[in-house]
Structures are given as C-alpha cells and as structure tokens.
C-alpha cells in the first residue's frame, strides 16, 4: 500500500514521512520495520538525510543490495568510513567548492542569449559543466569538453527513454494516464 | 575515458597547487585515529 501511495503522490508521502520522523527528510524502504523513537530521530532538521537513512539501515540487516557504504552502514564501521573522508571534506574546502559553482554559472551567464530562444541545450551543458568542474576543476580544451558533454547528454537521453518506458508500466496503478487524458479534455 | 581520468589524477597528484574540487577531497581522504 505504501508503494502505491508513493507512486501516486510522492510529495504527499514524503511529507507524511517527514512529520512522522520529526522533520527529517526520510525514506521508508519497502518491508522496513522502523520505530522512529528507537531509531533516534530527535532533532527537526531537514538536512539530516544521511544519518536518517543510516539509522534506517541499522534496522534492515538483510539488504545486501544497498551495500555497506557510508550511507547505509552504522556503528564502528560507519565511524571508520566517516573518518576516511574527514580530512578531505571540511568547511574551507566546501566554501571553495561553492566558489567553483558560482564561477561556472557566471561563465555561462556571459554568453546567455536574451529574448525567447530555447535554452534547453545550454541548460544541459551548464548542468554538465557544474558536475564536471565540481569534480575536476582544471581547464580542459573546448574539444574535450564538447566530447565529454556529448557523452553526458547521450547517457541522460538514454536514461530518460528507459525511465519513460518503465513509468508507462505503472500508469494503470498510479492513474497518471487517466489524469493526463482528463486534463487534455479540459 | 579511463585513461583520461587516470591522466587527470596523475597530473593532480604531481601538482603542488591547492584545489577545492571533489577530486582533491577524494585524494586527501585517508584514515586517521583522531577523526
């Protein structure tokens, strides 16, 4: 029933979960048995998704598909994994990362078209530039950037096609086709 | 693609300059007892 509700109206379902878990942005995975009090949700922060999922993980030991990484582990093993990334990720570096993001957007704005032109391709390219420069902030040749962005666009297009086909399978369950035809009639 | 990424990592490891990107964060990540 929860999966059907999630398919029908994900925002409402997530909102109800957030109320249940004291404001945490949370995801109740299928077949989970989680007691919010036992899981230790005491604060009311929406930004605490990783500890939330981690706490959910500790109640679901039989989930090999999720692996045992930083997000889905707990206890001593989680602490060890957290310490592994500790020296690399701290406030100063994150502020520098914001600087990279702002610089990338400012660069894109200098050549942004005015008027009623479609900006879809530019938006996709900007998304790619943001992802790439956040990961590797080094100047690459225009040719390399174009080749890499084409790979990114192809992968994005492929995943959109696959997800659209999969979503169509759920139309009889979530009623989207019915709602879509009703809105077209209006 | 793999060769390109390996080359970028090699270049970065040889470069003494400071970077704030995610690659640098990953390369700096290591275990230490103090946390």
mmCIF file of C-alpha atoms in Angstrom:
data_model
loop_
_atom_site.group_PDB
_atom_site.id
_atom_site.type_symbol
_atom_site.label_atom_id
_atom_site.label_comp_id
_atom_site.label_asym_id
_atom_site.label_seq_id
_atom_site.Cartn_x
_atom_site.Cartn_y
_atom_site.Cartn_z
ATOM 1 C CA UNK A 1 0.000 0.000 0.000
ATOM 2 C CA UNK A 2 2.856 2.368 0.852
ATOM 3 C CA UNK A 3 4.484 1.757 -2.537
ATOM 4 C CA UNK A 4 1.204 2.554 -4.332
ATOM 5 C CA UNK A 5 0.782 5.761 -2.316
ATOM 6 C CA UNK A 6 4.383 6.703 -3.129
ATOM 7 C CA UNK A 7 3.754 6.102 -6.853
ATOM 8 C CA UNK A 8 0.514 8.107 -6.795
ATOM 9 C CA UNK A 9 1.710 11.095 -4.838
ATOM 10 C CA UNK A 10 5.385 11.066 -3.820
ATOM 11 C CA UNK A 11 5.390 14.585 -2.346
ATOM 12 C CA UNK A 12 2.457 13.881 -0.017
ATOM 13 C CA UNK A 13 4.004 10.566 1.057
ATOM 14 C CA UNK A 14 7.419 12.107 1.759
ATOM 15 C CA UNK A 15 5.684 14.942 3.649
ATOM 16 C CA UNK A 16 3.881 12.418 5.868
ATOM 17 C CA UNK A 17 7.160 10.579 6.493
ATOM 18 C CA UNK A 18 8.801 13.855 7.475
ATOM 19 C CA UNK A 19 6.044 14.514 10.036
ATOM 20 C CA UNK A 20 6.497 11.006 11.407
ATOM 21 C CA UNK A 21 10.270 11.405 11.739
ATOM 22 C CA UNK A 22 10.245 14.855 13.334
ATOM 23 C CA UNK A 23 11.078 16.889 10.236
ATOM 24 C CA UNK A 24 13.737 14.609 8.777
ATOM 25 C CA UNK A 25 13.704 14.128 5.050
ATOM 26 C CA UNK A 26 13.280 10.373 5.233
ATOM 27 C CA UNK A 27 12.634 7.375 3.057
ATOM 28 C CA UNK A 28 10.830 4.329 4.376
ATOM 29 C CA UNK A 29 12.062 1.479 2.271
ATOM 30 C CA UNK A 30 9.762 -1.433 1.384
ATOM 31 C CA UNK A 31 9.295 -4.079 4.078
ATOM 32 C CA UNK A 32 11.110 -1.973 6.684
ATOM 33 C CA UNK A 33 10.105 -2.052 10.313
ATOM 34 C CA UNK A 34 11.306 1.208 11.820
ATOM 35 C CA UNK A 35 10.383 2.732 15.127
ATOM 36 C CA UNK A 36 11.209 6.480 14.937
ATOM 37 C CA UNK A 37 11.890 6.741 18.673
ATOM 38 C CA UNK A 38 14.132 3.698 18.676
ATOM 39 C CA UNK A 39 15.968 4.928 15.584
ATOM 40 C CA UNK A 40 16.943 8.097 17.470
ATOM 41 C CA UNK A 41 15.263 10.866 15.471
ATOM 42 C CA UNK A 42 15.283 13.689 17.983
ATOM 43 C CA UNK A 43 16.101 16.861 16.043
ATOM 44 C CA UNK A 44 13.971 18.646 13.473
ATOM 45 C CA UNK A 45 16.416 19.169 10.642
ATOM 46 C CA UNK A 46 15.522 18.540 7.016
ATOM 47 C CA UNK A 47 19.200 18.397 6.115
ATOM 48 C CA UNK A 48 19.883 15.213 8.022
ATOM 49 C CA UNK A 49 19.073 12.659 5.365
ATOM 50 C CA UNK A 50 22.301 10.658 5.635
ATOM 51 C CA UNK A 51 22.010 9.878 9.365
ATOM 52 C CA UNK A 52 18.318 9.149 8.782
ATOM 53 C CA UNK A 53 18.981 6.578 6.090
ATOM 54 C CA UNK A 54 21.864 5.222 8.134
ATOM 55 C CA UNK A 55 19.531 4.695 11.056
ATOM 56 C CA UNK A 56 17.035 3.015 8.775
ATOM 57 C CA UNK A 57 19.823 0.764 7.552
ATOM 58 C CA UNK A 58 20.577 -0.499 11.024
ATOM 59 C CA UNK A 59 17.040 -1.864 11.206
ATOM 60 C CA UNK A 60 17.381 -3.625 7.874
ATOM 61 C CA UNK A 61 20.314 -6.003 8.141
ATOM 62 C CA UNK A 62 19.050 -8.182 5.300
ATOM 63 C CA UNK A 63 19.538 -5.647 2.495
ATOM 64 C CA UNK A 64 22.653 -6.732 0.614
ATOM 65 C CA UNK A 65 21.649 -4.683 -2.449
ATOM 66 C CA UNK A 66 22.263 -1.444 -0.519
ATOM 67 C CA UNK A 67 25.843 -2.494 0.294
ATOM 68 C CA UNK A 68 27.662 -1.417 3.401
ATOM 69 C CA UNK A 69 28.993 2.013 2.444
ATOM 70 C CA UNK A 70 28.941 5.310 4.314
ATOM 71 C CA UNK A 71 25.250 5.974 3.753
ATOM 72 C CA UNK A 72 23.870 2.576 4.695
ATOM 73 C CA UNK A 73 26.299 1.473 7.404
ATOM 74 C CA UNK A 74 26.280 2.169 11.111
ATOM 75 C CA UNK A 75 28.299 1.846 14.315
ATOM 76 C CA UNK A 76 32.065 1.366 14.313
ATOM 77 C CA UNK A 77 32.210 0.537 10.635
ATOM 78 C CA UNK A 78 30.382 3.793 9.762
ATOM 79 C CA UNK A 79 32.724 5.738 12.062
ATOM 80 C CA UNK A 80 35.757 4.287 10.310
ATOM 81 C CA UNK A 81 34.300 5.133 6.877
ATOM 82 C CA UNK A 82 33.418 8.645 8.068
ATOM 83 C CA UNK A 83 36.978 9.174 9.288
ATOM 84 C CA UNK A 84 38.287 8.098 5.905
ATOM 85 C CA UNK A 85 36.719 11.131 4.234
ATOM 86 C CA UNK A 86 37.161 13.527 7.159
ATOM 87 C CA UNK A 87 40.467 15.209 6.158
ATOM 88 C CA UNK A 88 39.322 15.894 2.614
ATOM 89 C CA UNK A 89 35.911 17.391 3.337
ATOM 90 C CA UNK A 90 35.749 20.379 5.668
ATOM 91 C CA UNK A 91 34.234 23.863 5.662
ATOM 92 C CA UNK A 92 37.076 25.650 3.881
ATOM 93 C CA UNK A 93 37.069 23.190 1.012
ATOM 94 C CA UNK A 94 33.280 23.241 0.743
ATOM 95 C CA UNK A 95 33.365 27.053 0.555
ATOM 96 C CA UNK A 96 35.900 26.709 -2.245
ATOM 97 C CA UNK A 97 33.568 24.284 -3.973
ATOM 98 C CA UNK A 98 30.768 26.887 -3.810
ATOM 99 C CA UNK A 99 33.211 29.280 -5.477
ATOM 100 C CA UNK A 100 33.708 26.830 -8.347
ATOM 101 C CA UNK A 101 29.934 26.502 -8.787
ATOM 102 C CA UNK A 102 29.397 30.282 -8.767
ATOM 103 C CA UNK A 103 32.261 30.828 -11.225
ATOM 104 C CA UNK A 104 30.836 28.197 -13.598
ATOM 105 C CA UNK A 105 27.392 29.818 -13.562
ATOM 106 C CA UNK A 106 28.864 33.287 -14.086
ATOM 107 C CA UNK A 107 30.841 31.992 -17.077
ATOM 108 C CA UNK A 108 27.658 30.535 -18.570
ATOM 109 C CA UNK A 109 25.732 33.789 -17.995
ATOM 110 C CA UNK A 110 28.225 35.821 -20.017
ATOM 111 C CA UNK A 111 27.091 34.078 -23.206
ATOM 112 C CA UNK A 112 23.475 33.504 -22.225
ATOM 113 C CA UNK A 113 21.033 34.503 -25.001
ATOM 114 C CA UNK A 114 18.344 37.111 -24.488
ATOM 115 C CA UNK A 115 14.818 37.008 -25.855
ATOM 116 C CA UNK A 116 12.608 33.978 -26.435
ATOM 117 C CA UNK A 117 15.268 31.477 -27.511
ATOM 118 C CA UNK A 118 15.075 27.949 -26.109
ATOM 119 C CA UNK A 119 17.848 27.413 -23.585
ATOM 120 C CA UNK A 120 17.420 23.642 -23.166
ATOM 121 C CA UNK A 121 20.765 22.669 -24.718
ATOM 122 C CA UNK A 122 22.532 25.412 -22.758
ATOM 123 C CA UNK A 123 20.857 24.224 -19.550
ATOM 124 C CA UNK A 124 22.038 20.654 -20.164
ATOM 125 C CA UNK A 125 25.535 21.906 -20.921
ATOM 126 C CA UNK A 126 25.541 24.058 -17.773
ATOM 127 C CA UNK A 127 24.483 21.031 -15.681
ATOM 128 C CA UNK A 128 27.342 19.091 -17.196
ATOM 129 C CA UNK A 129 29.847 21.908 -16.613
ATOM 130 C CA UNK A 130 28.745 22.211 -12.981
ATOM 131 C CA UNK A 131 29.124 18.476 -12.399
ATOM 132 C CA UNK A 132 32.475 18.268 -14.166
ATOM 133 C CA UNK A 133 34.086 21.373 -12.683
ATOM 134 C CA UNK A 134 32.908 20.415 -9.194
ATOM 135 C CA UNK A 135 34.599 17.082 -9.697
ATOM 136 C CA UNK A 136 37.702 18.247 -11.577
ATOM 137 C CA UNK A 137 38.431 21.975 -11.539
ATOM 138 C CA UNK A 138 41.033 22.079 -14.291
ATOM 139 C CA UNK A 139 40.856 23.845 -17.633
ATOM 140 C CA UNK A 140 40.067 21.349 -20.392
ATOM 141 C CA UNK A 141 40.177 22.069 -24.107
ATOM 142 C CA UNK A 142 36.918 23.031 -25.818
ATOM 143 C CA UNK A 143 37.099 19.831 -27.868
ATOM 144 C CA UNK A 144 37.456 17.639 -24.765
ATOM 145 C CA UNK A 145 34.591 19.470 -23.031
ATOM 146 C CA UNK A 146 32.362 19.015 -26.079
ATOM 147 C CA UNK A 147 33.179 15.299 -26.332
ATOM 148 C CA UNK A 148 32.575 14.753 -22.631
ATOM 149 C CA UNK A 149 29.335 16.737 -22.656
ATOM 150 C CA UNK A 150 28.069 14.688 -25.609
ATOM 151 C CA UNK A 151 28.617 11.517 -23.554
ATOM 152 C CA UNK A 152 26.723 13.146 -20.685
ATOM 153 C CA UNK A 153 23.837 14.165 -22.970
ATOM 154 C CA UNK A 154 23.676 10.669 -24.539
ATOM 155 C CA UNK A 155 23.574 8.982 -21.128
ATOM 156 C CA UNK A 156 20.903 11.421 -19.926
ATOM 157 C CA UNK A 157 18.825 10.829 -23.051
ATOM 158 C CA UNK A 158 19.174 7.046 -22.708
ATOM 159 C CA UNK A 159 18.104 7.087 -19.054
ATOM 160 C CA UNK A 160 15.121 9.350 -19.865
ATOM 161 C CA UNK A 161 13.956 6.951 -22.580
ATOM 162 C CA UNK A 162 14.288 3.932 -20.298
ATOM 163 C CA UNK A 163 12.573 5.622 -17.337
ATOM 164 C CA UNK A 164 9.701 6.854 -19.539
ATOM 165 C CA UNK A 165 9.122 3.303 -20.754
ATOM 166 C CA UNK A 166 9.203 1.966 -17.187
ATOM 167 C CA UNK A 167 6.869 4.684 -15.914
ATOM 168 C CA UNK A 168 4.318 3.724 -18.567
ATOM 169 C CA UNK A 169 4.127 0.264 -16.978
ATOM 170 C CA UNK A 170 2.872 1.907 -13.776
ATOM 171 C CA UNK A 171 0.183 4.049 -15.426
ATOM 172 C CA UNK A 172 -2.613 1.547 -14.618
ATOM 173 C CA UNK A 173 -1.547 1.651 -10.940
ATOM 174 C CA UNK A 174 -0.864 5.330 -10.358
ATOM 175 C CA UNK A 175 -3.661 6.617 -12.601
ATOM 176 C CA UNK A 176 -1.386 9.053 -14.401
ATOM 177 C CA UNK A 177 -2.748 8.144 -17.850
ATOM 178 C CA UNK A 178 -6.302 8.780 -16.652
ATOM 179 C CA UNK A 179 -5.364 12.119 -15.123
ATOM 180 C CA UNK A 180 -3.447 13.053 -18.263
ATOM 181 C CA UNK A 181 -6.394 12.309 -20.569
ATOM 182 C CA UNK A 182 -8.734 14.220 -18.231
ATOM 183 C CA UNK A 183 -6.503 17.276 -18.309
ATOM 184 C CA UNK A 184 -6.310 17.083 -22.110
ATOM 185 C CA UNK A 185 -10.118 17.046 -22.324
ATOM 186 C CA UNK A 186 -10.273 20.170 -20.206
ATOM 187 C CA UNK B 1 37.761 7.698 -20.776
ATOM 188 C CA UNK B 2 39.561 5.601 -18.139
ATOM 189 C CA UNK B 3 42.939 6.692 -19.495
ATOM 190 C CA UNK B 4 41.830 10.337 -19.407
ATOM 191 C CA UNK B 5 40.706 10.068 -15.775
ATOM 192 C CA UNK B 6 43.932 8.292 -14.767
ATOM 193 C CA UNK B 7 45.937 11.007 -16.506
ATOM 194 C CA UNK B 8 43.991 13.737 -14.676
ATOM 195 C CA UNK B 9 44.629 12.015 -11.333
ATOM 196 C CA UNK B 10 48.342 11.666 -12.099
ATOM 197 C CA UNK B 11 48.536 15.352 -13.054
ATOM 198 C CA UNK B 12 46.752 16.355 -9.871
ATOM 199 C CA UNK B 13 48.968 14.256 -7.639
ATOM 200 C CA UNK B 14 52.041 15.883 -9.199
ATOM 201 C CA UNK B 15 50.595 19.407 -8.920
ATOM 202 C CA UNK B 16 51.503 21.229 -5.669
ATOM 203 C CA UNK B 17 48.731 23.850 -6.109
ATOM 204 C CA UNK B 18 45.642 23.890 -3.858
ATOM 205 C CA UNK B 19 42.318 22.866 -5.350
ATOM 206 C CA UNK B 20 38.844 22.807 -3.816
ATOM 207 C CA UNK B 21 37.169 20.341 -6.137
ATOM 208 C CA UNK B 22 35.798 16.921 -5.254
ATOM 209 C CA UNK B 23 38.781 15.120 -6.757
ATOM 210 C CA UNK B 24 41.055 16.869 -4.299
ATOM 211 C CA UNK B 25 38.733 15.936 -1.433
ATOM 212 C CA UNK B 26 38.857 12.304 -2.521
ATOM 213 C CA UNK B 27 42.639 12.324 -2.852
ATOM 214 C CA UNK B 28 43.003 13.903 0.598
ATOM 215 C CA UNK B 29 40.680 11.356 2.221
ATOM 216 C CA UNK B 30 42.557 8.976 4.492
ATOM 217 C CA UNK B 31 42.123 7.224 7.794
ATOM 218 C CA UNK B 32 43.329 8.916 10.939
ATOM 219 C CA UNK B 33 42.697 7.956 14.557
ATOM 220 C CA UNK B 34 41.694 11.430 15.698
ATOM 221 C CA UNK B 35 38.765 11.515 13.255
#
